[in-house]
XYZ file of C-alpha atoms in Angstrom:
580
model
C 10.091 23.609 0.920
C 8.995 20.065 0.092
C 8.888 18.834 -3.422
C 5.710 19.562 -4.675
C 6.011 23.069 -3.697
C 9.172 23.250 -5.467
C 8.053 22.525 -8.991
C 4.644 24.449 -8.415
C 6.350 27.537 -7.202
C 8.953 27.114 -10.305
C 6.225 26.892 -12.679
C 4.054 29.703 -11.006
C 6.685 32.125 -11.341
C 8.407 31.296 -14.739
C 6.970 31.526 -18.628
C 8.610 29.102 -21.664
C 9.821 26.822 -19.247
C 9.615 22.696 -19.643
C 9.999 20.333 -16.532
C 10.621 16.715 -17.291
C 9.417 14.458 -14.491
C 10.932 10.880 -14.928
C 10.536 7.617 -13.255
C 9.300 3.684 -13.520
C 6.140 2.566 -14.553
C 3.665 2.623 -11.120
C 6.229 4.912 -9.105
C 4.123 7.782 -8.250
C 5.080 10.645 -11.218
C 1.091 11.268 -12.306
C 0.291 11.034 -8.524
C 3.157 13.573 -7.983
C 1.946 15.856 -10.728
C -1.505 15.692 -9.679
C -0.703 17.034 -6.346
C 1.674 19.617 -7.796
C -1.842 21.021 -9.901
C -3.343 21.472 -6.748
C -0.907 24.023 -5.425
C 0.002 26.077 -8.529
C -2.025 29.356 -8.729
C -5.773 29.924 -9.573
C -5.083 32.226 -12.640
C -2.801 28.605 -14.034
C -5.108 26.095 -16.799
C -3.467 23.281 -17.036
C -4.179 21.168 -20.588
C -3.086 17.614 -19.431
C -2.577 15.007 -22.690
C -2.299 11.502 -21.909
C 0.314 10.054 -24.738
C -1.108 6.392 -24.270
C -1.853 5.280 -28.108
C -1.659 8.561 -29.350
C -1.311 7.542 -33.308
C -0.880 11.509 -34.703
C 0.334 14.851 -33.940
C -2.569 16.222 -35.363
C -4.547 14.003 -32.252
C -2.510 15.978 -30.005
C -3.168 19.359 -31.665
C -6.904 18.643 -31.575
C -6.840 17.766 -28.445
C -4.819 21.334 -26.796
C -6.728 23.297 -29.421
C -10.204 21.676 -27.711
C -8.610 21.875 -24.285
C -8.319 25.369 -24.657
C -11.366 26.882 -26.258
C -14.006 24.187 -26.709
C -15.192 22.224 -29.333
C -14.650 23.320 -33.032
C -18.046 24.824 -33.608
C -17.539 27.761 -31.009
C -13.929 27.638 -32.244
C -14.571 28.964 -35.471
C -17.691 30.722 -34.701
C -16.121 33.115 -32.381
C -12.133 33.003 -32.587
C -11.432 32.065 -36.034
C -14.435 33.942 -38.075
C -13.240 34.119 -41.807
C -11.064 30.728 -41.891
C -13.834 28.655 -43.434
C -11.492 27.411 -45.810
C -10.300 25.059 -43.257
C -13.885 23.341 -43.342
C -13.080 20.171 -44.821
C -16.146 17.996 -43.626
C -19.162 18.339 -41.509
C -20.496 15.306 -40.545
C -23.275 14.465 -37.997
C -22.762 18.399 -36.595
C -19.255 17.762 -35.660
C -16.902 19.840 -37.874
C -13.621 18.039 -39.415
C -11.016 20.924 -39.344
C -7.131 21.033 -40.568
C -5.344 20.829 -36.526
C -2.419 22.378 -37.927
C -3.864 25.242 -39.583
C -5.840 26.358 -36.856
C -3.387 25.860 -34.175
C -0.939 28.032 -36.048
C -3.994 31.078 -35.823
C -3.289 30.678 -32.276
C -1.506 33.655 -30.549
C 0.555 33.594 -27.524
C -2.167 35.465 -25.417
C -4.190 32.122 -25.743
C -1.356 30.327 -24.272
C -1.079 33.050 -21.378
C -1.158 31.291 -17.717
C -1.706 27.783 -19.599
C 0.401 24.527 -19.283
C 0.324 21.873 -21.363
C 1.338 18.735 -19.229
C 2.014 15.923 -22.027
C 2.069 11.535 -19.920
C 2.924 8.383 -20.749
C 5.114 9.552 -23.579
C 7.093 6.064 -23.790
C 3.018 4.448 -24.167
C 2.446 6.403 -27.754
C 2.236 4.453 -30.390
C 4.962 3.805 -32.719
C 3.181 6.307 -35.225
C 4.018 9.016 -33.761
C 7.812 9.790 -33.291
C 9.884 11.133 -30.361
C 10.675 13.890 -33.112
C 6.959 15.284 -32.978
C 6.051 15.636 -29.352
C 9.875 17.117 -28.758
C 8.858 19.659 -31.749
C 5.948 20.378 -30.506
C 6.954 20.841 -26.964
C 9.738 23.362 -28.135
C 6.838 24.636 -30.104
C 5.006 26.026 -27.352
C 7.872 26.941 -25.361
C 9.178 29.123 -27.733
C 6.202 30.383 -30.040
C 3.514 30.103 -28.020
C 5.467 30.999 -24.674
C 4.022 28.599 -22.479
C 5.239 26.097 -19.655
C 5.310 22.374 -20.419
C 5.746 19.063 -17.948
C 6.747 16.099 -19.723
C 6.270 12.872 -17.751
C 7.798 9.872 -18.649
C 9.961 6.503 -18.026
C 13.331 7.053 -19.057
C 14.781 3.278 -19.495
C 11.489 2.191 -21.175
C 12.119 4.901 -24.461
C 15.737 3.259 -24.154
C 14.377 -0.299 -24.330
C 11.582 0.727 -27.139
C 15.481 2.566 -29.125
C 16.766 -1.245 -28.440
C 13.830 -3.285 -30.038
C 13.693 -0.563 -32.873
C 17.633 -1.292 -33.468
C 17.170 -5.057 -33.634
C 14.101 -4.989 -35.840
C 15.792 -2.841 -38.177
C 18.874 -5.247 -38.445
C 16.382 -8.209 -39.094
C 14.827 -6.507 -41.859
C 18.468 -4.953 -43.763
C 19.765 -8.836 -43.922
C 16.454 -9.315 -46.174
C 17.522 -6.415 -48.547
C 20.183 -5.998 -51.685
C 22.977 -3.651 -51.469
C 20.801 -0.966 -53.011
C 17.457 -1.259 -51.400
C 19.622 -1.652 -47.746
C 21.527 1.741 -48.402
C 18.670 3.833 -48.697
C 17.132 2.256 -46.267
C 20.081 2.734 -43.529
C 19.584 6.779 -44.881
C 15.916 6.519 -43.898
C 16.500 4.492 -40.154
C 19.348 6.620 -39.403
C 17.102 9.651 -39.271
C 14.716 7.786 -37.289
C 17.461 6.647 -34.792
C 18.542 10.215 -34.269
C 15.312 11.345 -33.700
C 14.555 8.559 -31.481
C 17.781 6.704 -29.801
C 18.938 8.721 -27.638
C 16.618 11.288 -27.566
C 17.368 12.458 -24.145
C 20.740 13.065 -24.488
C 20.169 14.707 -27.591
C 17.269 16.894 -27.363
C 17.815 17.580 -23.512
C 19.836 20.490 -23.740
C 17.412 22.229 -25.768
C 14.290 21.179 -24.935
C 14.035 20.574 -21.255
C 14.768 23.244 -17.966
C 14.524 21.049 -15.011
C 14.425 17.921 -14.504
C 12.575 15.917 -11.099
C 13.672 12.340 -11.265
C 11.790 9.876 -8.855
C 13.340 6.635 -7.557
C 11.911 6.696 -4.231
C 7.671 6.944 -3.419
C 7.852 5.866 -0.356
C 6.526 9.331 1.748
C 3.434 9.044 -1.058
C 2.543 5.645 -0.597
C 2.632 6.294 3.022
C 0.627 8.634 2.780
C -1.516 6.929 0.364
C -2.138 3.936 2.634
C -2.693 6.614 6.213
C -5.583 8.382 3.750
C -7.026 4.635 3.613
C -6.812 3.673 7.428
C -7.822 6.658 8.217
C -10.754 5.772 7.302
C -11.491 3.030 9.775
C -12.900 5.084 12.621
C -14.540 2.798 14.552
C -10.910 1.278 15.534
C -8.400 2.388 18.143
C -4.798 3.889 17.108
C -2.906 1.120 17.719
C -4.643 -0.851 15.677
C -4.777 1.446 12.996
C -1.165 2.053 13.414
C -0.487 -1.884 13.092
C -2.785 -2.402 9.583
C -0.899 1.028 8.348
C 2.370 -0.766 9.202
C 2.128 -4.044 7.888
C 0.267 -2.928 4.469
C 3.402 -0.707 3.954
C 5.637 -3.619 4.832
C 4.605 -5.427 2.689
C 4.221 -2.744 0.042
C 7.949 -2.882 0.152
C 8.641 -6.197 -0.008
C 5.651 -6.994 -2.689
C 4.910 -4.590 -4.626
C 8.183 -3.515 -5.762
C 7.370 0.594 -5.158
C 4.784 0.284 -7.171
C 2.118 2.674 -6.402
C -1.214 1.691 -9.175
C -0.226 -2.174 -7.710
C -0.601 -0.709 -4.004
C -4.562 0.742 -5.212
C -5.706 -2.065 -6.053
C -4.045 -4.251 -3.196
C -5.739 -1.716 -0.350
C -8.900 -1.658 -2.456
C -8.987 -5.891 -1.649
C -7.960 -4.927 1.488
C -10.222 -2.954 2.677
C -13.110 -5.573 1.546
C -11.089 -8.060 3.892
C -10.615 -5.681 6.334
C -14.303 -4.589 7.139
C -15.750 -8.153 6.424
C -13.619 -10.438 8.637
C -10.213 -8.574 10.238
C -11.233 -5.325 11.836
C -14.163 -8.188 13.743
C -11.259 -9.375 15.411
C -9.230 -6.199 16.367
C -9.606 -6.395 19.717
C -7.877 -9.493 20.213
C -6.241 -9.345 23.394
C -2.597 -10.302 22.026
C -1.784 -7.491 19.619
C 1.104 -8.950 18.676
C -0.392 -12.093 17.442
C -3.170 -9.977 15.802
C -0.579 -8.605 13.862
C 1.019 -11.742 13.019
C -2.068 -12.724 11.752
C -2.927 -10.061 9.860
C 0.561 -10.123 8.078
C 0.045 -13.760 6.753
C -2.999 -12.607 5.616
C -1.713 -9.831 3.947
C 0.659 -11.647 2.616
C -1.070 -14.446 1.134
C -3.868 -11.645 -0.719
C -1.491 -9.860 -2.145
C 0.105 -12.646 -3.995
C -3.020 -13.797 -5.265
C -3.844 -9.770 -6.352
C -0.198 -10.261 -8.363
C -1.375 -13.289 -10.516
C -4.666 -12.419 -10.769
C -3.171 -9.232 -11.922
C -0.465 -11.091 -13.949
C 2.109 -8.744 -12.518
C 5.938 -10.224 -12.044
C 6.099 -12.454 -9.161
C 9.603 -11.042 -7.365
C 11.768 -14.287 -5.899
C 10.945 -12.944 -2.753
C 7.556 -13.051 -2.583
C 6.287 -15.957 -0.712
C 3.771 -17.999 -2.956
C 0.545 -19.019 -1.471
C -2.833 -20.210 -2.375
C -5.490 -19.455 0.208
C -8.614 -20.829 -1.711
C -10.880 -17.605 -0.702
C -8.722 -15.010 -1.501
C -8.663 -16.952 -5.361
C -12.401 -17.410 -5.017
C -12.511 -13.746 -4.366
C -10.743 -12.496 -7.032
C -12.494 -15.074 -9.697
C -15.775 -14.127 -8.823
C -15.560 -10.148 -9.574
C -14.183 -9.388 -6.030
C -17.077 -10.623 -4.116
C -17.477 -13.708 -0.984
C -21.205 -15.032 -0.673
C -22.720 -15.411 2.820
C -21.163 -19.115 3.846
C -17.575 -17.622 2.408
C -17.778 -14.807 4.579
C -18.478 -16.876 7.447
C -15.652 -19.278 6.444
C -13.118 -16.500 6.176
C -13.602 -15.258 9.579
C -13.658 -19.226 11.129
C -10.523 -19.412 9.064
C -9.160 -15.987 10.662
C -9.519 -16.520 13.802
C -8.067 -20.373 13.632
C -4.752 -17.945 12.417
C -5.166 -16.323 15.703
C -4.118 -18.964 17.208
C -0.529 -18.893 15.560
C 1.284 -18.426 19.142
C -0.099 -21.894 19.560
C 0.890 -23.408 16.521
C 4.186 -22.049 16.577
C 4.381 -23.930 20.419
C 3.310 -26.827 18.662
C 5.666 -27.136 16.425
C 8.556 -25.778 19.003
C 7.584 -28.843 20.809
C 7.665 -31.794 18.752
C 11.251 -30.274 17.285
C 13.019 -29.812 20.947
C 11.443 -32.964 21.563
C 12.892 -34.990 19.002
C 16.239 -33.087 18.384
C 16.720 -31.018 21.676
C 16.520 -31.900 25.639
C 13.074 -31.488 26.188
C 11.873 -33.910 28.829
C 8.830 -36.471 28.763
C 7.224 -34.176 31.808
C 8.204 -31.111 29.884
C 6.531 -32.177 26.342
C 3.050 -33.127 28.446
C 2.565 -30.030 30.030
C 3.515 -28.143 26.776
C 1.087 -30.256 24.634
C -1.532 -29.421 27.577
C -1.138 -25.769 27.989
C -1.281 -25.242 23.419
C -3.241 -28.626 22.170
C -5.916 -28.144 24.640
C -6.403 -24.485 23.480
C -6.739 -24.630 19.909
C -10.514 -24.788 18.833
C -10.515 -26.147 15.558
C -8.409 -27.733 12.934
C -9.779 -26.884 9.689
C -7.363 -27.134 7.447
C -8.498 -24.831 5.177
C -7.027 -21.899 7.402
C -3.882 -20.084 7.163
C -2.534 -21.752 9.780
C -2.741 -25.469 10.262
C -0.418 -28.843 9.850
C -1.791 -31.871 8.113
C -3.528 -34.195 9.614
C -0.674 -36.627 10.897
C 1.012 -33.967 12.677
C -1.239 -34.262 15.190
C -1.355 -38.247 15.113
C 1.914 -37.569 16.457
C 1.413 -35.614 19.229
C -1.200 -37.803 20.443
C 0.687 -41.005 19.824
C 3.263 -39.405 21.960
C 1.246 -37.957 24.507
C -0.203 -41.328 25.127
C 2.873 -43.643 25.113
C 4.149 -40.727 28.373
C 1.122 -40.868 30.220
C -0.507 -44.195 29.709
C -3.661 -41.605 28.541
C -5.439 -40.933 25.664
C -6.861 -37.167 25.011
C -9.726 -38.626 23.401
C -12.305 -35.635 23.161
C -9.557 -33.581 21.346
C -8.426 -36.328 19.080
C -12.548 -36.756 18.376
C -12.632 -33.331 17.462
C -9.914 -32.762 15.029
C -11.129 -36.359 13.603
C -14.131 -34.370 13.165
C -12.769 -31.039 11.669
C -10.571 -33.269 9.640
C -13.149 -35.057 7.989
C -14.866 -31.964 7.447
C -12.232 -30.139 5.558
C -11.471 -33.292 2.919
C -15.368 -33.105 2.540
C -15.411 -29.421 1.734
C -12.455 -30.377 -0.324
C -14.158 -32.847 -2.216
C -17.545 -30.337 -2.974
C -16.190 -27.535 -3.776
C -14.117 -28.540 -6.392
C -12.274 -25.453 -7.388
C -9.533 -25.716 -4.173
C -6.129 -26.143 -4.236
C -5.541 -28.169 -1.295
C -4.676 -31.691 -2.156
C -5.913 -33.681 0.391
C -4.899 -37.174 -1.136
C -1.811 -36.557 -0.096
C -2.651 -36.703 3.363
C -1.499 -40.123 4.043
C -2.537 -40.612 7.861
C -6.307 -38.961 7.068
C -6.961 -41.341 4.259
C -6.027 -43.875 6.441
C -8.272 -43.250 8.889
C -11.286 -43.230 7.244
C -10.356 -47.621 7.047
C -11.936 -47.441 10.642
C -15.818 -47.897 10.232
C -17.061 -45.152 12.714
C -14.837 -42.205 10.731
C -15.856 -43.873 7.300
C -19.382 -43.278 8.654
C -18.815 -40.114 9.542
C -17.428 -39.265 6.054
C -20.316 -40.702 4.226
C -22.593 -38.403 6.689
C -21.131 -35.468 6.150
C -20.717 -35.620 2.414
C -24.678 -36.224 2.267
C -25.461 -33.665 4.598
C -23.242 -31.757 1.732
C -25.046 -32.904 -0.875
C -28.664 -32.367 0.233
C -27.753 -28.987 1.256
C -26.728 -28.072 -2.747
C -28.428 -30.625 -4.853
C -31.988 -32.458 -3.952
C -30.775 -35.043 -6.600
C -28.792 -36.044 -9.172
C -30.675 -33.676 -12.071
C -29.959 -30.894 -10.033
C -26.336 -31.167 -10.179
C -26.807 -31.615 -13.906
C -28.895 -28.603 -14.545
C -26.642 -26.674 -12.259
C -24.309 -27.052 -15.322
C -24.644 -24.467 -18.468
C -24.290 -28.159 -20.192
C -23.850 -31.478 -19.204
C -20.021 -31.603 -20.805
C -18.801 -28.929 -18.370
C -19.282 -31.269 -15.448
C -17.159 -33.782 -16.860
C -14.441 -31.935 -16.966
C -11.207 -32.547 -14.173
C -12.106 -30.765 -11.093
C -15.627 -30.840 -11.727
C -16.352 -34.601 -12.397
C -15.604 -34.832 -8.427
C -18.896 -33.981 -7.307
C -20.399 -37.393 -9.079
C -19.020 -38.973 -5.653
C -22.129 -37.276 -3.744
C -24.201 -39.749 -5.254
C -24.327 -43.581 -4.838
C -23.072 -45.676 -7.839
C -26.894 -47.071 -7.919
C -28.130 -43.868 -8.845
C -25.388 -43.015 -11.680
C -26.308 -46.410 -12.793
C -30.096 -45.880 -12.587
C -29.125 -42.531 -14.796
C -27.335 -43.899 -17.328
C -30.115 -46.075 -17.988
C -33.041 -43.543 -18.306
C -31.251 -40.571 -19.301
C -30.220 -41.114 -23.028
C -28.732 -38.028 -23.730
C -26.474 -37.985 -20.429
C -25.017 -41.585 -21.692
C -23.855 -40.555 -24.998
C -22.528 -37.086 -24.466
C -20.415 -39.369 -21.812
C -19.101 -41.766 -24.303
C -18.282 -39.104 -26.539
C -16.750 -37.077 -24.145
C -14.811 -39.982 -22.967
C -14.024 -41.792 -25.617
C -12.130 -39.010 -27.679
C -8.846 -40.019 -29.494
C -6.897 -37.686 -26.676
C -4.055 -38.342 -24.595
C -4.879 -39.510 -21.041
C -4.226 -36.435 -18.475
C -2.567 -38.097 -15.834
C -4.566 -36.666 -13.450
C -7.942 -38.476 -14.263
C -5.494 -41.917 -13.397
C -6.517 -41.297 -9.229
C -10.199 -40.503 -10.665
C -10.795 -43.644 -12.424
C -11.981 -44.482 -9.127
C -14.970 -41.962 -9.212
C -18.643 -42.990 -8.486
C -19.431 -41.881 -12.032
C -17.000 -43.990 -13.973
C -17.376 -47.232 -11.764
C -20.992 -46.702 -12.117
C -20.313 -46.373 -16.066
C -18.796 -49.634 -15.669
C -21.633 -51.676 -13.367
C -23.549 -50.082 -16.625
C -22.426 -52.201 -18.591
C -21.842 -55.205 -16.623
C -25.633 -55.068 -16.644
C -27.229 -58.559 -17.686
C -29.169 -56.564 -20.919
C -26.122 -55.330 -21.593
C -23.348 -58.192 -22.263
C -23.210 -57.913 -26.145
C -23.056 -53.997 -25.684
C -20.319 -54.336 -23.382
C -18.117 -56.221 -26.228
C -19.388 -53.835 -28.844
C -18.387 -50.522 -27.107
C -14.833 -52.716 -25.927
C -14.081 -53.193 -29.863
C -14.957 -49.569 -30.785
C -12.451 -47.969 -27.796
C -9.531 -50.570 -28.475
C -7.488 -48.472 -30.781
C -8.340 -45.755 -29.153
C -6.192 -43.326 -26.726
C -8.895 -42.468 -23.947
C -10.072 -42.131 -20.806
C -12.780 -44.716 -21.574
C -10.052 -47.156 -23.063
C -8.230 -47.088 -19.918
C -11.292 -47.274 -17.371
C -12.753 -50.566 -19.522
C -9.423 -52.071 -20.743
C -7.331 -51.731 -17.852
């Protein structure tokens, strides 16, 4: 007999009995209850009170009394005729009525086949005391003569005891003598009543006890009732998502079963618009691979976004959709999508990165020969179709620069349609970089990209594909103003970057007929406020150096001086741009 049928079959058969079920936050003890409902007997009501916030005992009262025979008008029209002395109120048709005095009316045959099932006891507020819901469970034990669950987290009422402790020495070293001793009376009932209270009350309160450290049978479960779901796919395959998610529930979510809901809820959006396309890959293996980092990667953004403890060994990562995702109420638009999958399927191609890599190491450190390194650069460089870098998978830019330097000093060759294409993809990523603004990949840092865009035919390119960019969002420069709630919010850090879309002439042209757009920039920018060090690389920006031809404007040399002796004291972005 498995668990669940355990504790249902104890409470079927047995009257004035409590069962405490205790475990972490997340672990699976509501699941586990909820599944134990479902096999007790169909004569057994079960009253269920959620303790989260509960200020009174009299809430709780109200809410059993309620539970059991409806609201408070048929209450006291039918059960409790003659007790209209407990009437206090009636406001808006809903009658205010003394809790206490009506639940002690109650006899033990309304209790008959019921039990009260009382969560979240460590969540009540600190209004209500430990003392009162262990009265009141012993209450209906013994009075009433009904069964009672008590749910809870153990070591989180022992932490609460702990805080309550310190607070209450912080507080006696502000008293006298006199006021401290009576209050050390009064906080030494409270401790009993609460410190402790396991040990103390346990005896006489509780009859069994189910303590859960381990979930992992119910989060397997959990996650087969999701893939199941997936029909279209074979077994395998459903066999290697089922896997992985619970591998990485293991490692990630720290047995945590709400965490694991909402991480197969963003999986499953993942899953049926861009995995399950590619699930019949040919190499499984890689497909799983694949699907890991992917995994992977989600579920630590699901954590922050979540602000749930980041464990040491979770591997950080910041895959720009899966952010996006989150940020925007769970939800990709059409060209996401479509990046996703281009991105999921350049992961599919890990094998070949991995051979990549291999290579250039045994190359450098190892005995791999010139012959050796050629065909290996052939048989994986040759295969891979793209090189965004915005994928799971990829290497910066001068990785590659490598390979092909190398390639070329062996064979006296150049592999010049492949290094034209990840030119291309290259140049493609910075410029998707550059729009939208809200990525994390920095791709300044790319040393040998930046460098290449010195040559004329790639600085082309660039400019080429950041108009084709640009026309495809904004027709001109008003749009990208008006695509702003106000024209402050696209001055701000990230945002300021998409100025670069548009020539300096035409920043300059707008300065000069759009009045309100040139002072809500000076006052933006010429606020006493330290200089972020991050606008320093962004001085550079079309709109600032536009700012500046501004003003180097022939109509404007005496209003050059004047706004140069306005900013000098100042500490601002505009003081540094025009002083320095």
């Amino acid at each position: 007999m498995n668990k669940i049928d355990t504790i249902a079959n104890f409470l079927n058969k047995k009257s004035k009995k409590c069962l405490a079920i205790n475990g972490s936050w997340g672990i699976g003890k509501t699941y586990l209850w909820k599944q134990v409902e479902k096999k007790l007997s169909k004569d057994k009501k079960v009253v269920y009170i959620d303790l989260f916030g509960k200020e009174s005992y009299k809430q709780i009262l109200e809410e059993i009394v309620v539970s059991l025979h409806g609201d408070y008008n048929k209450i006291t029209k039918t059960t409790f005729k003659g007790l209209e002395g407990l009437v206090k109120s009636i406001s808006g048709g809903l009658i205010d009525i003394d809790s206490d005095a009506i639940f002690s009316f109650l006899k033990k045959e309304d209790f008959y086949n019921i039990i009260v099932c009382f969560d979240n006891i460590e969540r009540k507020s600190d209004n209500l005391s430990l003392k009162e819901i262990l009265g009141l469970v012993n209450l209906l034990k013994e009075e009433k003569e009904c069964n009672v669950v008590v749910i809870f987290h153990e070591e989180e009422l022992k932490e609460q005891d702990d805080n309550l402790t310190e607070n209450n020495k912080e507080e006696e070293n502000e008293q006298d003598f006199n006021s401290w001793y009576q209050k050390a009376k009064e906080e030494q009932t409270k401790q009993y009543n609460s410190k402790n209270w396991y040990r103390i009350y346990k005896e006489k309160v509780i009859d069994c006890e189910i303590t859960i450290k381990d979930n992992d049978e119910v989060a397997k479960a959990i996650i087969k009732d999701k893939v199941n779901k997936y029909t279209k796919i074979t077994d395998e395959i459903r066999n290697i998502i089922g896997n992985i998610i619970f591998e990485r529930y293991k490692e990630q979510c720290n047995g945590n079963l709400r965490l694991l809901y909402h991480v197969l809820e963003h999986i499953d959006y993942f899953n049926t618009q861009c995995f399950l396309l590619f699930c019949k890959y040919e190499n499984k293996k890689t497909f799983s691979d694949a699907l890991k980092l992917n995994y992977i990667s989600l579920i630590f953004q699901i954590k922050k976004y979540l602000s749930t403890k980041i464990e040491e060994n979770d591997i950080s990562s910041n895959y720009h959709l899966y952010e996006q995702y989150l940020k925007n109420m769970f939800y990709l638009n059409k060209e996401e999508k479509y990046q996703l999958r281009r991105d999921f399927y350049q992961t599919l191609k890990i094998d070949l990165y991995y051979k990549l890599q291999n290579c250039k190491i045994e190359y450098l450190v190892g005995n791999l020969s010139d012959e050796q390194f050629v065909k290996d650069i052939e048989n994986s460089l040759l295969k891979i179709d793209f090189y965004s870098k915005n994928g799971m998978t990829h290497f910066p830019y001068g990785f590659y620069q490598i390979l092909l330097s190398t390639y070329t000093q062996i064979t006296k060759k150049k592999l010049s349609d492949i290094e034209e294409k990840i030119n291309q993809h290259y140049i493609e990523a910075l410029v998707i970089e550059e729009f939208k603004f809200d990525l994390n990949h920095d791709y300044r840092s790319d040393i040998a990209l930046l460098k290449l865009l010195e040559n004329e035919k790639w600085k082309d390119y660039y400019e080429e594909t950041k108009e084709k960019y640009k026309t495809s969002k904004y027709e001109n420069i008003n749009a990208l103003i008006n695509s702003y709630e106000n024209i402050e919010n696209s001055f701000y850090l990230e945002a300021i970057k998409q100025y670069n879309f548009f020539k300096r002439e035409e920043l300059v042209q707008l300065f000069k007929n759009n009045n309100d757009f040139c002072k809500k920039f000076f006052n933006h920018f010429s606020k006493n406020m330290v200089i972020n060090h991050k606008f320093d690389d962004d001085l550079n920006n079309h709109l600032f150096q536009a700012y500046l031809d501004f003003l180097n404007l022939d109509e404007n040399k005496i209003k050059k001086s004047i706004v140069l002796e306005y900013i000098n004291s100042q500490n601002s972005v505009l003081r540094k741009l025009l002083i320095e």
